[in-house]
Coordinates of C-alpha atoms in Angstrom, one line a residue:
Chain A
X17 CA -2.2 -34.5 6.9
X18 CA -2.2 -35.8 3.4
X19 CA -4.0 -34.0 0.5
X20 CA -5.3 -35.9 -2.5
X21 CA -5.8 -33.6 -5.4
X22 CA -7.9 -34.4 -8.5
X23 CA -8.0 -32.1 -11.5
X24 CA -6.4 -31.4 -14.8
X25 CA -2.8 -31.4 -15.9
X26 CA -2.4 -29.3 -19.0
X27 CA -0.4 -27.3 -21.4
X28 CA -1.6 -23.7 -21.9
X29 CA -1.0 -21.1 -24.6
X30 CA -1.5 -17.8 -22.7
X31 CA -1.7 -14.3 -24.2
X32 CA -1.8 -11.2 -22.0
X33 CA -1.3 -7.5 -22.8
X34 CA 2.2 -8.0 -21.6
X35 CA 3.3 -10.9 -23.7
X36 CA 2.6 -14.5 -24.5
X37 CA 3.7 -17.9 -23.3
X38 CA 3.2 -21.1 -25.2
X39 CA 3.2 -24.7 -24.1
X40 CA 3.2 -23.6 -20.5
X41 CA 2.7 -26.3 -17.8
X42 CA -0.8 -25.7 -16.4
X43 CA -4.0 -27.3 -15.3
X44 CA -6.0 -27.0 -12.1
X45 CA -4.4 -29.8 -10.2
X46 CA -0.9 -28.6 -11.2
X47 CA -1.5 -25.2 -9.7
X48 CA -3.2 -26.6 -6.6
X49 CA -0.5 -29.2 -6.0
X50 CA 2.4 -26.8 -6.4
X51 CA 0.8 -24.2 -4.1
X52 CA -0.1 -26.8 -1.4
X53 CA 3.4 -28.3 -1.6
X54 CA 4.9 -25.4 0.4
X55 CA 2.7 -26.3 3.4
X56 CA 2.8 -30.1 3.6
X57 CA 4.9 -33.0 2.2
X58 CA 2.0 -35.2 1.6
X59 CA 0.5 -34.0 -1.7
X60 CA -0.9 -36.7 -3.9
X61 CA -2.2 -36.2 -7.5
X62 CA -4.8 -38.1 -9.5
X63 CA -5.0 -37.1 -13.2
X64 CA -4.1 -38.0 -16.7
X65 CA -1.5 -36.9 -19.2
X66 CA -0.4 -37.8 -22.7
X67 CA 3.0 -39.0 -24.0
X68 CA 3.9 -35.3 -24.6
X69 CA 4.1 -34.8 -20.8
X70 CA 7.8 -35.0 -20.4
X71 CA 10.0 -36.2 -17.6
X72 CA 11.1 -32.7 -16.8
X73 CA 7.4 -31.9 -15.9
X74 CA 7.2 -34.8 -13.6
X75 CA 10.6 -33.8 -12.2
X76 CA 9.3 -30.4 -11.3
X77 CA 6.4 -31.9 -9.4
X78 CA 8.7 -34.4 -7.7
X79 CA 11.1 -31.7 -6.7
X80 CA 8.3 -30.3 -4.5
X81 CA 7.7 -33.8 -3.0
X82 CA 4.4 -34.1 -4.9
X83 CA 3.4 -37.8 -5.4
X84 CA 2.3 -38.4 -9.0
X85 CA 1.7 -42.1 -8.8
X86 CA -2.0 -41.4 -9.4
X87 CA -1.3 -39.6 -12.7
X88 CA -2.0 -42.0 -15.6
X89 CA 0.1 -41.5 -18.7
X90 CA -1.6 -42.5 -21.9
X91 CA 0.8 -43.7 -24.6
X92 CA 0.2 -42.0 -28.0
X93 CA -2.2 -39.6 -26.3
X94 CA -2.0 -35.9 -26.1
X95 CA -2.2 -33.9 -22.8
X96 CA -5.2 -31.5 -22.3
X97 CA -4.5 -28.1 -23.9
X98 CA -6.0 -24.7 -23.3
X99 CA -5.4 -21.4 -25.1
X100 CA -6.7 -18.1 -23.9
X101 CA -6.2 -14.4 -24.3
X102 CA -6.7 -11.8 -21.5
X103 CA -8.1 -8.4 -22.2
X104 CA -6.5 -5.1 -21.2
X105 CA -8.1 -5.0 -17.7
X106 CA -7.0 -8.6 -17.0
X107 CA -10.4 -9.3 -15.5
X108 CA -11.9 -10.9 -18.6
X109 CA -10.5 -13.4 -21.0
X110 CA -11.4 -15.3 -24.2
X111 CA -10.9 -19.0 -24.5
X112 CA -9.3 -19.4 -27.9
X113 CA -9.0 -23.2 -27.9
X114 CA -9.7 -26.2 -25.7
X115 CA -8.5 -29.7 -26.6
X116 CA -9.6 -32.3 -24.1
X117 CA -7.4 -35.0 -25.7
X118 CA -6.6 -37.7 -23.1
X119 CA -9.0 -35.9 -20.7
X120 CA -12.0 -36.9 -22.8
X121 CA -11.9 -40.5 -21.6
X122 CA -10.4 -39.9 -18.2
X123 CA -11.7 -42.3 -15.6
X124 CA -10.1 -41.4 -12.3
X125 CA -8.6 -44.3 -10.4
X126 CA -7.5 -43.5 -6.9
X127 CA -4.4 -45.7 -6.0
X128 CA -4.9 -47.9 -3.0
X129 CA -2.3 -46.0 -1.0
X130 CA -4.2 -42.7 -1.5
X131 CA -7.6 -44.1 -0.4
X132 CA -7.0 -43.0 3.2
X133 CA -6.2 -39.4 2.3
X134 CA -7.2 -37.0 5.0
X135 CA -8.2 -34.2 2.7
X136 CA -9.6 -34.4 -0.8
X137 CA -9.4 -31.4 -3.1
X138 CA -11.6 -31.7 -6.1
X139 CA -10.3 -29.3 -8.7
X140 CA -12.4 -27.8 -11.4
X141 CA -13.5 -30.9 -13.5
X142 CA -16.8 -32.6 -14.5
X143 CA -18.8 -33.0 -11.3
X144 CA -19.5 -36.6 -12.2
X145 CA -15.7 -37.3 -12.2
X146 CA -15.5 -35.5 -8.8
X147 CA -18.2 -37.8 -7.4
X148 CA -16.4 -40.9 -8.9
X149 CA -13.3 -39.9 -6.9
X150 CA -15.2 -39.4 -3.7
X151 CA -16.7 -42.9 -4.0
X152 CA -13.1 -44.3 -3.9
X153 CA -12.0 -42.6 -0.7
X154 CA -12.8 -44.3 2.6
X155 CA -13.4 -41.5 5.1
X156 CA -11.9 -38.1 4.2
X157 CA -11.8 -35.6 7.0
X158 CA -12.5 -32.7 4.7
X159 CA -13.7 -32.5 1.1
X160 CA -13.0 -29.3 -0.8
X161 CA -14.5 -28.5 -4.2
X162 CA -13.8 -25.9 -6.9
X163 CA -16.0 -25.5 -10.0
X164 CA -16.8 -23.1 -12.8
X165 CA -19.7 -21.6 -14.7
X166 CA -19.3 -24.3 -17.4
X167 CA -20.4 -27.0 -15.0
X168 CA -23.0 -24.8 -13.2
X169 CA -24.7 -24.3 -16.5
X170 CA -24.0 -27.6 -18.1
X171 CA -24.4 -30.1 -15.3
X172 CA -26.3 -28.4 -12.5
X173 CA -28.0 -31.6 -11.1
X174 CA -24.7 -33.6 -11.1
X175 CA -23.0 -30.6 -9.4
X176 CA -25.7 -30.4 -6.7
X177 CA -25.4 -34.1 -6.0
X178 CA -21.7 -33.8 -5.6
X179 CA -22.1 -30.7 -3.4
X180 CA -24.1 -32.7 -0.8
X181 CA -20.8 -34.4 0.1
X182 CA -18.6 -31.4 0.1
X183 CA -17.4 -29.6 3.3
X184 CA -15.7 -26.5 1.7
X185 CA -16.8 -25.0 -1.6
X186 CA -14.7 -22.5 -3.5
X187 CA -16.1 -20.4 -6.4
X188 CA -16.0 -16.9 -7.7
X189 CA -18.7 -14.1 -7.3
X190 CA -20.2 -14.5 -10.7
X191 CA -20.4 -18.3 -10.3
X192 CA -22.1 -17.8 -6.9
X193 CA -24.7 -15.5 -8.4
X194 CA -25.3 -18.0 -11.3
X195 CA -25.6 -21.0 -9.0
X196 CA -27.9 -19.3 -6.5
X197 CA -29.9 -17.2 -8.9
X198 CA -29.5 -14.2 -6.5
X199 CA -27.4 -11.1 -7.2
X200 CA -26.7 -10.4 -3.5
X201 CA -23.6 -12.4 -2.3
X202 CA -24.8 -12.7 1.3
X203 CA -28.1 -14.2 0.2
X204 CA -26.3 -16.3 -2.4
X205 CA -24.0 -17.7 0.3
X206 CA -27.0 -18.8 2.4
X207 CA -28.6 -20.5 -0.6
X208 CA -25.4 -22.3 -1.6
X209 CA -24.5 -23.4 1.9
X210 CA -28.0 -25.0 2.1
X211 CA -26.9 -27.2 -0.8
X212 CA -24.4 -29.0 1.5
X213 CA -21.1 -27.2 2.0
X214 CA -20.9 -25.8 5.6
X215 CA -18.1 -23.6 4.5
X216 CA -18.1 -21.4 1.4
X217 CA -15.5 -19.2 -0.1
X218 CA -16.5 -16.6 -2.7
X219 CA -13.5 -15.2 -4.6
X220 CA -13.8 -11.7 -5.9
X221 CA -10.6 -11.4 -7.9
X222 CA -9.0 -8.0 -7.3
X223 CA -11.5 -7.3 -4.5
X224 CA -10.4 -10.2 -2.3
X225 CA -12.5 -13.1 -0.9
X226 CA -15.3 -13.8 1.5
X227 CA -15.4 -16.8 3.8
X228 CA -18.8 -17.9 5.1
X229 CA -18.9 -20.3 8.1
X230 CA -21.3 -21.0 10.9
X231 CA -19.3 -18.5 12.9
X232 CA -19.9 -15.6 10.6
X233 CA -18.2 -13.8 7.6
X234 CA -14.6 -13.1 7.1
X235 CA -13.6 -10.5 4.5
X236 CA -10.1 -11.0 3.1
X237 CA -8.6 -8.2 1.0
X238 CA -6.7 -8.8 -2.2
X239 CA -3.0 -7.8 -2.3
X240 CA -2.8 -4.4 -4.0
X241 CA -0.4 -5.3 -6.8
X242 CA 0.9 -2.7 -9.2
X243 CA 1.1 -5.1 -12.1
X244 CA -0.7 -8.3 -12.8
X245 CA 1.1 -10.3 -15.4
X246 CA -1.0 -13.4 -15.9
X247 CA -4.1 -14.4 -13.9
X248 CA -4.1 -18.0 -15.2
X249 CA -4.3 -20.5 -12.3
X250 CA -4.7 -17.8 -9.5
X251 CA -8.0 -19.4 -8.3
X252 CA -6.4 -22.9 -8.2
X253 CA -3.3 -21.5 -6.5
X254 CA -5.6 -19.9 -3.9
X255 CA -7.2 -23.3 -3.2
X256 CA -3.8 -25.0 -2.9
X257 CA -2.6 -22.4 -0.3
X258 CA -5.9 -22.6 1.6
X259 CA -6.0 -26.4 1.9
X260 CA -2.2 -26.4 2.4
X261 CA -2.5 -24.3 5.5
X262 CA -5.3 -26.4 6.9
X263 CA -3.3 -29.6 6.4
X264 CA -0.7 -28.4 8.8
X265 CA -3.1 -27.3 11.5
X266 CA -3.6 -29.5 14.6
X267 CA -7.2 -28.2 14.9
X268 CA -9.3 -26.7 12.2
X269 CA -11.4 -23.9 13.6
X270 CA -12.8 -20.6 12.3
X271 CA -9.6 -18.7 13.1
X272 CA -7.4 -21.2 11.1
X273 CA -9.9 -21.0 8.2
X274 CA -9.4 -17.3 8.2
X275 CA -5.7 -17.6 8.2
X276 CA -6.0 -20.3 5.4
X277 CA -7.9 -17.8 3.3
X278 CA -5.0 -15.3 3.7
X279 CA -2.4 -18.0 2.9
X280 CA -4.4 -18.9 -0.2
X281 CA -4.6 -15.2 -1.1
X282 CA -0.8 -14.8 -0.6
X283 CA -0.1 -17.7 -2.9
X284 CA -2.5 -16.4 -5.6
X285 CA -0.9 -12.9 -5.4
X286 CA 2.5 -14.6 -6.3
X287 CA 0.9 -16.6 -9.1
X288 CA -0.2 -13.6 -11.1
X289 CA 3.2 -12.0 -11.0
X290 CA 4.7 -14.2 -13.7
X291 CA 3.4 -16.4 -16.6
X292 CA 1.9 -19.8 -15.7
X293 CA 3.4 -21.7 -12.8
X294 CA 6.8 -19.9 -13.2
X295 CA 6.5 -18.0 -9.9
X296 CA 4.8 -20.5 -7.7
X297 CA 7.2 -23.2 -8.8
X298 CA 10.1 -21.2 -7.4
X299 CA 9.1 -19.7 -4.0
X300 CA 10.6 -20.1 -0.6
X301 CA 8.9 -20.3 2.7
X302 CA 10.3 -17.0 3.9
X303 CA 8.7 -14.9 1.1
X304 CA 5.4 -16.7 1.6
X305 CA 5.4 -15.8 5.2
X306 CA 6.4 -12.2 4.3
X307 CA 3.5 -11.9 1.9
X308 CA 1.2 -13.4 4.6
X309 CA 2.4 -10.8 7.1
X310 CA 1.7 -8.1 4.5
X311 CA -1.8 -9.4 4.2
X312 CA -2.2 -9.1 8.0
X313 CA -0.8 -5.6 7.8
X314 CA -3.4 -4.6 5.1
X315 CA -6.3 -5.1 7.6
X316 CA -4.5 -4.2 10.8
X317 CA -6.6 -2.0 13.2
X318 CA -4.5 -2.3 16.4
X319 CA -1.0 -1.3 17.4
Chain B
X27 CA -12.3 19.8 17.1
X28 CA -14.7 21.8 14.9
X29 CA -15.6 20.7 11.4
X30 CA -16.7 23.1 8.7
X31 CA -18.7 21.4 6.0
X32 CA -19.3 23.0 2.6
X33 CA -21.6 21.3 0.0
X34 CA -25.1 21.1 -1.3
X35 CA -28.4 20.9 0.6
X36 CA -31.0 19.4 -1.7
X37 CA -34.3 17.8 -2.2
X38 CA -34.1 14.5 -4.0
X39 CA -36.6 12.3 -5.9
X40 CA -35.2 8.8 -5.6
X41 CA -36.3 5.7 -7.4
X42 CA -34.9 2.2 -6.6
X43 CA -36.1 -1.3 -7.4
X44 CA -37.7 -1.3 -3.9
X45 CA -39.8 1.9 -4.1
X46 CA -39.5 5.6 -4.5
X47 CA -39.2 8.6 -2.3
X48 CA -39.9 12.2 -3.4
X49 CA -38.9 15.5 -1.9
X50 CA -36.4 13.8 0.3
X51 CA -33.9 15.9 2.2
X52 CA -30.5 15.3 0.6
X53 CA -27.4 17.0 -0.6
X54 CA -23.7 16.2 0.1
X55 CA -23.3 18.5 3.1
X56 CA -26.5 17.3 4.7
X57 CA -25.3 13.7 4.6
X58 CA -21.8 14.6 5.8
X59 CA -23.1 16.8 8.6
X60 CA -25.6 14.3 9.9
X61 CA -23.0 11.5 9.8
X62 CA -20.3 13.6 11.5
X63 CA -22.8 14.9 14.2
X64 CA -22.6 11.5 16.0
X65 CA -18.9 12.0 16.7
X66 CA -18.5 15.7 17.6
X67 CA -20.7 18.6 18.7
X68 CA -19.0 21.2 16.6
X69 CA -20.3 20.7 13.1
X70 CA -20.7 23.9 11.1
X71 CA -22.4 24.1 7.6
X72 CA -21.9 26.5 4.8
X73 CA -24.4 26.3 1.9
X74 CA -27.5 27.7 0.3
X75 CA -31.2 26.8 0.3
X76 CA -34.4 28.3 -1.1
X77 CA -37.5 29.4 0.6
X78 CA -38.9 25.9 0.1
X79 CA -36.4 24.7 2.7
X80 CA -38.7 24.5 5.7
X81 CA -38.1 25.1 9.4
X82 CA -38.6 21.3 10.0
X83 CA -35.5 20.6 7.9
X84 CA -33.4 23.1 9.9
X85 CA -34.9 21.7 13.1
X86 CA -33.7 18.2 12.1
X87 CA -30.1 19.5 11.6
X88 CA -30.3 21.6 14.9
X89 CA -31.5 18.5 16.8
X90 CA -28.1 17.0 16.0
X91 CA -26.3 20.1 17.2
X92 CA -25.4 21.1 13.7
X93 CA -24.7 24.8 13.3
X94 CA -26.5 26.2 10.2
X95 CA -25.6 29.9 10.6
X96 CA -23.5 29.5 7.4
X97 CA -26.5 28.3 5.4
X98 CA -27.8 31.2 3.3
X99 CA -31.6 31.2 2.7
X100 CA -32.6 32.8 -0.6
X101 CA -36.1 34.3 -0.5
X102 CA -38.2 33.4 -3.5
X103 CA -35.5 30.9 -4.5
X104 CA -35.8 27.2 -4.9
X105 CA -33.5 24.6 -3.2
X106 CA -31.2 22.5 -5.4
X107 CA -33.1 19.4 -6.7
X108 CA -31.9 16.0 -8.0
X109 CA -33.8 13.1 -9.3
X110 CA -32.4 9.7 -10.0
X111 CA -33.2 6.1 -10.7
X112 CA -31.1 3.1 -9.5
X113 CA -30.9 0.0 -11.6
X114 CA -31.6 -3.5 -10.4
X115 CA -28.0 -4.2 -9.3
X116 CA -27.9 -0.9 -7.4
X117 CA -24.4 -0.2 -8.6
X118 CA -25.5 2.1 -11.5
X119 CA -28.0 4.9 -11.6
X120 CA -29.4 7.4 -14.1
X121 CA -29.7 11.0 -13.2
X122 CA -33.2 11.9 -14.4
X123 CA -33.1 15.6 -13.5
X124 CA -30.8 18.2 -12.0
X125 CA -32.1 21.7 -11.1
X126 CA -29.3 23.9 -9.7
X127 CA -31.8 26.6 -8.6
X128 CA -30.3 28.8 -5.8
X129 CA -27.0 26.8 -6.2
X130 CA -26.4 28.3 -9.6
X131 CA -25.3 31.7 -8.1
X132 CA -24.0 30.3 -4.9
X133 CA -21.1 32.4 -3.6
X134 CA -19.9 30.7 -0.3
X135 CA -19.3 33.0 2.6
X136 CA -17.7 31.6 5.6
X137 CA -19.1 33.3 8.7
X138 CA -16.4 35.0 11.0
X139 CA -17.0 32.5 13.8
X140 CA -16.3 29.6 11.4
X141 CA -13.0 30.9 10.1
X142 CA -10.9 29.2 12.8
X143 CA -12.4 25.8 12.0
X144 CA -10.0 22.9 12.8
X145 CA -11.2 20.7 9.9
X146 CA -12.6 21.7 6.6
X147 CA -14.6 19.2 4.7
X148 CA -15.2 20.2 1.1
X149 CA -18.2 18.2 -0.2
X150 CA -18.7 17.4 -3.8
X151 CA -19.2 20.8 -5.5
X152 CA -17.5 22.9 -8.1
X153 CA -13.7 23.0 -7.3
X154 CA -13.6 26.7 -7.8
X155 CA -16.2 27.1 -5.0
X156 CA -14.1 24.7 -2.9
X157 CA -11.1 26.9 -3.4
X158 CA -13.1 30.0 -2.5
X159 CA -14.0 28.5 0.8
X160 CA -10.4 27.5 1.6
X161 CA -9.3 31.1 0.9
X162 CA -11.6 32.2 3.8
X163 CA -10.2 29.8 6.4
X164 CA -7.2 31.0 8.4
X165 CA -5.3 27.9 9.2
X166 CA -7.2 24.6 9.0
X167 CA -5.5 21.6 10.6
X168 CA -6.9 19.3 8.0
X169 CA -8.6 19.8 4.6
X170 CA -10.7 16.9 3.2
X171 CA -12.1 16.9 -0.3
X172 CA -14.7 14.8 -2.1
X173 CA -15.3 15.2 -5.8
X174 CA -17.0 13.3 -8.7
X175 CA -16.4 12.5 -12.4
X176 CA -18.4 15.6 -13.5
X177 CA -15.7 17.9 -12.1
X178 CA -12.8 15.6 -13.1
X179 CA -13.9 15.8 -16.7
X180 CA -15.4 19.4 -16.6
X181 CA -12.9 21.3 -14.6
X182 CA -9.7 19.3 -14.3
X183 CA -7.3 22.3 -14.0
X184 CA -9.4 23.9 -11.3
X185 CA -9.6 20.6 -9.4
X186 CA -5.9 20.1 -9.6
X187 CA -5.3 23.6 -8.2
X188 CA -7.6 22.9 -5.3
X189 CA -6.0 19.5 -4.7
X190 CA -2.6 21.1 -4.0
X191 CA -4.2 22.4 -0.8
X192 CA -5.9 19.2 0.3
X193 CA -4.7 16.8 3.0
X194 CA -7.2 14.0 2.5
X195 CA -8.9 13.2 -0.8
X196 CA -11.8 10.9 -1.1
X197 CA -13.1 9.5 -4.4
X198 CA -14.3 6.3 -5.9
X199 CA -12.5 3.7 -8.0
X200 CA -13.8 4.8 -11.4
X201 CA -13.1 8.5 -10.5
X202 CA -9.5 7.5 -9.5
X203 CA -8.9 5.8 -12.8
X204 CA -10.4 8.7 -14.7
X205 CA -8.3 11.3 -12.8
X206 CA -5.0 9.4 -13.0
X207 CA -5.5 7.9 -16.4
X208 CA -4.3 4.5 -15.1
X209 CA -6.5 1.4 -14.7
X210 CA -4.4 0.0 -11.8
X211 CA -5.6 1.5 -8.5
X212 CA -2.2 1.2 -6.8
X213 CA -0.5 3.2 -9.5
X214 CA -3.5 5.6 -9.7
X215 CA -3.1 6.3 -6.0
X216 CA 0.6 7.2 -6.4
X217 CA -0.2 9.5 -9.3
X218 CA -3.1 11.2 -7.4
X219 CA -1.1 11.6 -4.2
X220 CA 1.6 13.4 -6.2
X221 CA -1.0 16.0 -7.0
X222 CA -1.1 17.1 -3.4
X223 CA -3.1 15.0 -0.9
X224 CA -0.9 13.0 1.3
X225 CA -3.8 10.8 2.2
X226 CA -6.1 9.2 -0.3
X227 CA -9.2 7.1 0.1
X228 CA -10.5 5.1 -2.8
X229 CA -14.0 3.9 -2.2
X230 CA -15.0 0.7 -4.0
X231 CA -18.8 0.5 -3.2
X232 CA -19.7 -3.1 -2.2
X233 CA -16.0 -4.0 -2.2
X234 CA -15.0 -1.7 0.6
X235 CA -12.4 1.1 0.5
X236 CA -8.6 1.5 0.3
X237 CA -6.7 4.0 2.4
X238 CA -3.3 5.1 1.1
X239 CA -0.9 7.0 3.4
X240 CA 2.9 7.3 3.8
X241 CA 2.7 4.3 6.2
X242 CA 1.2 2.0 3.6
X243 CA -2.2 0.7 2.5
X244 CA -5.2 -0.3 4.5
X245 CA -8.0 -2.4 2.9
X246 CA -11.4 -2.0 4.6
X247 CA -14.1 -4.4 3.7
X248 CA -17.7 -3.4 3.0
X249 CA -20.4 -4.6 5.3
X250 CA -22.0 -7.7 3.8
X251 CA -25.6 -6.4 3.7
X252 CA -28.4 -8.7 2.6
X253 CA -30.4 -5.8 1.2
X254 CA -29.4 -2.4 0.0
X255 CA -32.4 -0.1 -0.1
X256 CA -31.0 3.2 -1.4
X257 CA -27.3 4.0 -2.1
X258 CA -27.9 7.8 -2.3
X259 CA -25.6 9.7 0.0
X260 CA -23.5 6.7 1.1
X261 CA -20.3 8.3 -0.1
X262 CA -21.0 11.5 1.8
X263 CA -22.1 9.6 4.8
X264 CA -18.7 7.8 4.7
X265 CA -16.9 11.1 4.6
X266 CA -18.9 12.4 7.6
X267 CA -18.1 9.3 9.7
X268 CA -14.5 9.4 8.7
X269 CA -13.9 13.1 9.6
X270 CA -16.1 12.7 12.6
X271 CA -13.9 10.1 14.1
X272 CA -10.8 12.1 13.4
X273 CA -12.3 15.1 15.0
X274 CA -12.6 13.3 18.4
X275 CA -9.0 12.0 18.3
X276 CA -6.3 13.6 20.4
X277 CA -3.7 12.6 17.9
X278 CA -4.2 11.7 14.3
X279 CA -2.0 8.9 13.1
X280 CA -2.1 6.0 10.7
X281 CA -4.0 3.8 13.2
X282 CA -6.7 6.4 13.8
X283 CA -7.0 7.0 10.1
X284 CA -7.7 3.2 9.7
X285 CA -10.3 3.3 12.4
X286 CA -11.8 6.4 10.8
X287 CA -12.2 4.5 7.5
X288 CA -14.1 1.8 9.4
X289 CA -16.3 4.4 11.2
X290 CA -17.0 6.0 7.8
X291 CA -17.9 2.5 6.4
X292 CA -20.1 1.8 9.4
X293 CA -22.1 5.0 8.8
X294 CA -22.3 4.3 5.1
X295 CA -23.6 0.8 5.7
X296 CA -26.5 2.3 7.8
X297 CA -27.2 5.0 5.1
X298 CA -28.1 2.5 2.4
X299 CA -30.6 0.6 4.6
X300 CA -33.3 3.2 4.2
X301 CA -34.3 5.9 1.8
X302 CA -32.4 9.2 1.9
X303 CA -31.3 10.4 5.3
X304 CA -34.0 8.5 7.1
X305 CA -31.6 6.0 8.8
X306 CA -28.7 8.2 9.5
X307 CA -30.9 10.9 11.0
X308 CA -32.1 8.4 13.7
X309 CA -29.1 6.5 14.9
X310 CA -27.7 6.1 18.4
X311 CA -24.1 5.8 19.5
X312 CA -24.6 2.2 20.7
X313 CA -25.6 0.9 17.3
X314 CA -22.8 2.8 15.6
X315 CA -20.3 1.2 18.0
X316 CA -22.0 -2.2 17.4
X317 CA -21.6 -1.9 13.6
X318 CA -18.0 -0.7 14.0
X319 CA -17.3 -3.8 16.1
X320 CA -18.9 -6.0 13.4
X321 CA -16.4 -4.4 10.9
X322 CA -13.5 -5.3 13.2
X323 CA -14.9 -8.8 13.4
X324 CA -15.0 -9.1 9.6
X325 CA -11.2 -8.8 9.3
X326 CA -10.3 -10.4 12.6
X327 CA -7.3 -12.8 12.3
X328 CA -6.4 -13.3 16.0
X329 CA -8.2 -14.7 19.0

């Protein structure tokens, strides 16, 4: 199955209590694509970069068989930049700087050869852009969407319009409470699923994730890490592993959804162990499977 | 297996966003004993009450086959009282009033017929009293201890002395961070297990619980409840279900410990559905097993 990914490509300046990393390759679609690339060979990106996006960055993506023909390069433009600082507990961060640059005028164009994509993964960008992308895809089997509080507060109507066409919606617990207006996550989930997406994943950071489907609720633990180095991109990496696993399934049912959540969680647990994309750009299948088995072991209640 | 439970018997005035309940039967050992009583017929209580503790309260405990010969009744004394108010999110509460009353001079005496108890469950009371109880038991197979931030801050040395003789230690996440001095729960667990208890359970409220043993880590989810009515006693009820399941096991191994955590979680999930002990005083085995099966279903990743 092919996965079309739309989102940002960026350079990040990241500061954590353990150090800092400047000019690090980042952006939602970069994390999603790298993460998904371990599960399928058909990962296609739509996005925009400036002339400062070097060949070595494309080379990294290509080395993972990621197709970047949908990434527009704007001459004399600068790539989207984000700078942030994480607090001591790593659960909260301050955004120090955001420069949209070439992203400010981004008009996503889906190349002809991507328009039959099986899965569409709409990374965290303006819901109007997400909708523009959907309008260019003929008949996707599955549409997955990620968003953030910025769009929930800033473009609620546009977001809701987009959600009507989404199958699987991924957001975190505080975003779910914000969007639903209800502090209880079970009730929140019902309210949000009524907006369109049949399947909802609520990420709870160090407390794991909840999957809501017609078949019930699945509670995935988080991996009990002794040290979290840099949380940047963990949510996008989760989405990449999740959709990556689904893309290799013959049939998508509740059980495979559950496994996909654990594969997503496995990928996210790697992501936070190093700065930026450093760790998820250099994994092998064996260690991913090992981590997945550790996740199964965490919840095991039989012999 | 017999379980000896030491802790408070109390009357509580509870206020939640959904209503209030005054003069409600409560106290750590009351919740533990009621919860454990569904799993074994040999539950023995050591504690103290005043003359305001009526026969109907003893009758309730006796109806669950709980042995109260170890509960001293002080004539002209008043039972321990606690009053508290829960905030809107139900995760935080204010203690409005605490009256130790007969508990102020409590000197626990373990009756002769309890001194061969298999399991000893030390509810959340002064660690010096917990130690006094241990000194009166001949050779317990398993010692379980619960505590709270009040003792961690107020009597750290006494608590650490007691912990050296404890097999299973139950506390919540903020208490674990406070006792270990480390914000990371995995590192906290290692530090606390080095204080004595081989087995550690860190409760995370609405995010479930973590079990740490020599065999590894088990992550139990919380039950996704749509409405939480009153969280009072949920932690003690967890402890009761946990030790109750162990008491009916022929062999106690890592797998049974994991199941015990889910039985404890099941009992706690009932507890919060009504005020005080109302719900856990009126359960039947079938609904407990049903809830336990729902917990298994929450983490299921096979057919």
